[in-house]
mmCIF file of C-alpha atoms in Angstrom:
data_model
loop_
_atom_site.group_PDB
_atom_site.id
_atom_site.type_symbol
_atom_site.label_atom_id
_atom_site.label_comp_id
_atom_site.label_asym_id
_atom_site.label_seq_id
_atom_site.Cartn_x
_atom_site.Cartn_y
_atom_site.Cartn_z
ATOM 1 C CA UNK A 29 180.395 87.569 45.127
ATOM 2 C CA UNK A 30 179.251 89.542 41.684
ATOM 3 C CA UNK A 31 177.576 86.589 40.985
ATOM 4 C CA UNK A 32 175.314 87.162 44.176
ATOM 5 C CA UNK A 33 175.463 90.778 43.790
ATOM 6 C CA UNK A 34 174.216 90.978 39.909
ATOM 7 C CA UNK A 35 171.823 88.120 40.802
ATOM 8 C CA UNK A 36 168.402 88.085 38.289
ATOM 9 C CA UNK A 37 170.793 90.102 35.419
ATOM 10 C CA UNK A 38 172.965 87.155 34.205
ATOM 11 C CA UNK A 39 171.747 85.076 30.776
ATOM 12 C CA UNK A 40 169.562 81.690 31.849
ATOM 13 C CA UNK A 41 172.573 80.136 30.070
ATOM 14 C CA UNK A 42 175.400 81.077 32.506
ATOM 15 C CA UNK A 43 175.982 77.918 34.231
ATOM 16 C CA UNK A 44 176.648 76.050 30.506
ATOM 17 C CA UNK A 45 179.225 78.834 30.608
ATOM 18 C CA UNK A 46 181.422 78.008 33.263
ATOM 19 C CA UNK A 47 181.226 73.936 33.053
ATOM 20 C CA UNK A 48 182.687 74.215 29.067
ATOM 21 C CA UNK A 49 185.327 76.874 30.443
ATOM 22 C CA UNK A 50 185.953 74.561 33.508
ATOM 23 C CA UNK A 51 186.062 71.726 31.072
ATOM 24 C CA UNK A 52 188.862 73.731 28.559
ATOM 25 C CA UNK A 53 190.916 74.541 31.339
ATOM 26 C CA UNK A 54 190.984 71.369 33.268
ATOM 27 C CA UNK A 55 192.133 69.320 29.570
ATOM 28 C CA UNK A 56 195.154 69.871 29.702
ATOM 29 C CA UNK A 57 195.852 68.871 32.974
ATOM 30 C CA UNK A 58 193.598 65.712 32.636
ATOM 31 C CA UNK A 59 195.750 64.833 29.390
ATOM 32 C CA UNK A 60 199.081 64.786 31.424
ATOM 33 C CA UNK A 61 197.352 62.952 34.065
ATOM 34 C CA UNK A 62 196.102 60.020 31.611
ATOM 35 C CA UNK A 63 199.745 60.009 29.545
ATOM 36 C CA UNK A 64 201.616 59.720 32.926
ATOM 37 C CA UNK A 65 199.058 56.863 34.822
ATOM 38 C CA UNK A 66 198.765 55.142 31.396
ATOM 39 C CA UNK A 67 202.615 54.192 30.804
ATOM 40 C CA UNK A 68 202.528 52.153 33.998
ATOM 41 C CA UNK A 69 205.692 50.912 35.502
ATOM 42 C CA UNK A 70 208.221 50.875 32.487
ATOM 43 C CA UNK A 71 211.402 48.864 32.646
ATOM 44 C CA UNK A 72 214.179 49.947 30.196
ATOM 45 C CA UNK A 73 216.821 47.076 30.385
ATOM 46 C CA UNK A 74 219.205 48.461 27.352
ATOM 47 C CA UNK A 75 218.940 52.536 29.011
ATOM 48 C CA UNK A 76 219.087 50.947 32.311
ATOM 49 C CA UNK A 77 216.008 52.574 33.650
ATOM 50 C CA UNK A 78 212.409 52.011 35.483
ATOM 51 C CA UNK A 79 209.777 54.622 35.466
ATOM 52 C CA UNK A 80 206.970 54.872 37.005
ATOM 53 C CA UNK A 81 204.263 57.606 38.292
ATOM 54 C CA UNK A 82 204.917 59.846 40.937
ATOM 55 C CA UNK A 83 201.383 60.028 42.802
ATOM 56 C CA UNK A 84 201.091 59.856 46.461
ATOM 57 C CA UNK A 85 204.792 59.737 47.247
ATOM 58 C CA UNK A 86 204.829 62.719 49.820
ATOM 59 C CA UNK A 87 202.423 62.928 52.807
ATOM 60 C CA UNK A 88 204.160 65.769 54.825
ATOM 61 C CA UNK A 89 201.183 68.302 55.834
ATOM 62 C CA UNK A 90 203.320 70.471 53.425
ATOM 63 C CA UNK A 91 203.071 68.598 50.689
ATOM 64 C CA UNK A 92 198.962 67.829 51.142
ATOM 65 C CA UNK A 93 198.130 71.934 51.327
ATOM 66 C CA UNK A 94 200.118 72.616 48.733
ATOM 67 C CA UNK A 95 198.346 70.508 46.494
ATOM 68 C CA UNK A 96 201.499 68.748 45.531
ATOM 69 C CA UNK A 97 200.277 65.059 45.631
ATOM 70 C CA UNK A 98 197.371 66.164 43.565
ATOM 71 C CA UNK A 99 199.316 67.558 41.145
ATOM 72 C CA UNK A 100 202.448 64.636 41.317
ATOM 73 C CA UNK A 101 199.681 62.315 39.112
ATOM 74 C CA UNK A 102 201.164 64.135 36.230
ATOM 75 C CA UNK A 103 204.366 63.430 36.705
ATOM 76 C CA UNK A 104 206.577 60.305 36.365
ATOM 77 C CA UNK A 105 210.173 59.455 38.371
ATOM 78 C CA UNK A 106 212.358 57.495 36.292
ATOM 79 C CA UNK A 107 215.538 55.641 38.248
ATOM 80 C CA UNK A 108 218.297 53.796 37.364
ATOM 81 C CA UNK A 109 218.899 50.052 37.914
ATOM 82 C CA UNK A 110 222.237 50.339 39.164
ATOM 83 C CA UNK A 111 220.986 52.748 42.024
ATOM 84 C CA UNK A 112 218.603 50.174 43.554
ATOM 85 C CA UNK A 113 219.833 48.281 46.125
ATOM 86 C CA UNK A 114 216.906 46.178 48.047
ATOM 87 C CA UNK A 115 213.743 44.920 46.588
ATOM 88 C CA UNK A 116 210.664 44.293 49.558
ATOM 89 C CA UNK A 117 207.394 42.638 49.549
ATOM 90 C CA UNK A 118 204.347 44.248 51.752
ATOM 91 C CA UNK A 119 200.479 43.875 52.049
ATOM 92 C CA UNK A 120 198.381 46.029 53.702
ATOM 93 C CA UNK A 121 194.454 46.002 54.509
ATOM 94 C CA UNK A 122 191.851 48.148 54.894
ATOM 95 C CA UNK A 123 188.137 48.753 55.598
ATOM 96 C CA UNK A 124 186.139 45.959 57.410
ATOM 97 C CA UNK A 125 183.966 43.219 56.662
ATOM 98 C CA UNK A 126 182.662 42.642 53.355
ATOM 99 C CA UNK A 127 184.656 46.158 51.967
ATOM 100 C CA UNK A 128 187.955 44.598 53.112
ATOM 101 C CA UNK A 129 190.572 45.645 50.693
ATOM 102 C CA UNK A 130 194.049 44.068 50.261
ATOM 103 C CA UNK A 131 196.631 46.209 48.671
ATOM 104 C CA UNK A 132 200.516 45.123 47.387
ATOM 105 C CA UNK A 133 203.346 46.749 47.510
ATOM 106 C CA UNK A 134 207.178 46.394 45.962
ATOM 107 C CA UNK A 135 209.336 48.545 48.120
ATOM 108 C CA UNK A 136 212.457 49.896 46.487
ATOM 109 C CA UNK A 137 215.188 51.255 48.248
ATOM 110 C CA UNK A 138 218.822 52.745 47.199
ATOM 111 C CA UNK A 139 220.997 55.970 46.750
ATOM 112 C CA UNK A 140 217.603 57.557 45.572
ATOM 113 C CA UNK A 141 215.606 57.049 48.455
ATOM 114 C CA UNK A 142 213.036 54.474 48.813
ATOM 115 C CA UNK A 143 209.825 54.291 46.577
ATOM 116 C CA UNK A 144 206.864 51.922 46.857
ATOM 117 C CA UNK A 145 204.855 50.777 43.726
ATOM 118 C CA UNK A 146 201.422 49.674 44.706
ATOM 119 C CA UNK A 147 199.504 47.038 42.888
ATOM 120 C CA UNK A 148 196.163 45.204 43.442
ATOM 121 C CA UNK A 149 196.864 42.264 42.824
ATOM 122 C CA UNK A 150 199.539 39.801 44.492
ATOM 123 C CA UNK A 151 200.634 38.201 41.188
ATOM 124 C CA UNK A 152 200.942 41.247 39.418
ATOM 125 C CA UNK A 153 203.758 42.325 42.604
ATOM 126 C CA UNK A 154 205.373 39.200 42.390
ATOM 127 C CA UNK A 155 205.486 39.065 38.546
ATOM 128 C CA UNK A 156 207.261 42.817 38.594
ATOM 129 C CA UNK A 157 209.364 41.733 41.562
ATOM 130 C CA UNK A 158 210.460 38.956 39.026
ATOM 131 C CA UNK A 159 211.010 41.179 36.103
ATOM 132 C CA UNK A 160 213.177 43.410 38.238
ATOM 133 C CA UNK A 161 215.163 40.855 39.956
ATOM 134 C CA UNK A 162 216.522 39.028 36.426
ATOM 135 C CA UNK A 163 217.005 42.657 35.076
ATOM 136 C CA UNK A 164 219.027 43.557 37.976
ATOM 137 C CA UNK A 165 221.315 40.543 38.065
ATOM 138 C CA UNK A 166 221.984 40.682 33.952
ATOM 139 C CA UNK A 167 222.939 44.682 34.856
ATOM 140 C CA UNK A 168 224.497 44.510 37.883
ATOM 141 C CA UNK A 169 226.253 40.616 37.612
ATOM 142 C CA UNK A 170 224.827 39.677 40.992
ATOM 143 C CA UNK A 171 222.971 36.784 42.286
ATOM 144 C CA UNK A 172 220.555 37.675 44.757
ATOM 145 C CA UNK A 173 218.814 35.532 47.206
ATOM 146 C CA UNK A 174 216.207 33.690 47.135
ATOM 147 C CA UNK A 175 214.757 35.321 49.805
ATOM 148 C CA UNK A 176 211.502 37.017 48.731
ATOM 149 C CA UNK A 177 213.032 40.580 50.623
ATOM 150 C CA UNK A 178 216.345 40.846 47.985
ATOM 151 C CA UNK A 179 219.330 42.420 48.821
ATOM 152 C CA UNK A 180 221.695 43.617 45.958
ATOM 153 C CA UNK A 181 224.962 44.231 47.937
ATOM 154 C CA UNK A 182 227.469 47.033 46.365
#
């Protein structure tokens, strides 16, 4: 509003202004962003632990207002092995025709909830899946089956 009000009075160099002090605030945020996104999934075998980032997890109306999935890109969960209990395969599509997009997903389920890591490629899911699935039988001493949904019973 002073903006409009002082009108013809501001400098010729007032927009430069506000894009390098838009630019110094938003850094820091933009450097947790790329140091949370950039570790990927990591699997810990000897602490026992995966980690991953914790974007789009909620979608309550809540959550979207409050800008909390825009802000959960910063973050990462980390969970431990022993706590997962079921391992699931999904696809899903979207957009039509020649923009048709095919997305994968590894569903995990336990005593923390159930998350859902989201890849783009099939092989990449299944190779994770994989990783997870020896991991999980060296930790918890259980052969799961070959099913490609797993079960790890207690």
């Amino acid at each position: 509003l002073m903006v409009l009000l002082i009108g013809d009075r501001l400098p010729p160099s007032w927009p430069g202004f506000w894009i390098v002090l838009c630019l110094l605030l938003a850094t820091p945020f933009g450097l947790k962003v790329w140091r949370s996104q950039s570790a990927g999934i990591f699997l810990d075998p000897q602490q026992g632990t995966l980690s991953f980032s914790a974007d789009d997890l909620e979608n309550s109306l809540h959550d979207i207002l409050s800008l909390r999935r825009f802000f959960d890109h910063a973050r990462r969960i980390s969970i431990t092995l022993h706590d997962i209990e079921r391992l699931d395969n999904d696809t899903f599509s979207s957009g039509k025709g020649q923009f048709r997009k095919r997305r994968f997903a590894l569903n995990l389920s336990g005593d923390f909830g159930s998350y859902q890591l989201m890849f783009s490629h099939k092989q990449k899911r299944d190779e994770c899946r994989t990783l997870l699935t020896q991991v999980l039988r060296r930790a918890k001493g259980i052969a799961p089956s070959r099913d490609s949904n797993i079960s790890f019973p207690y």
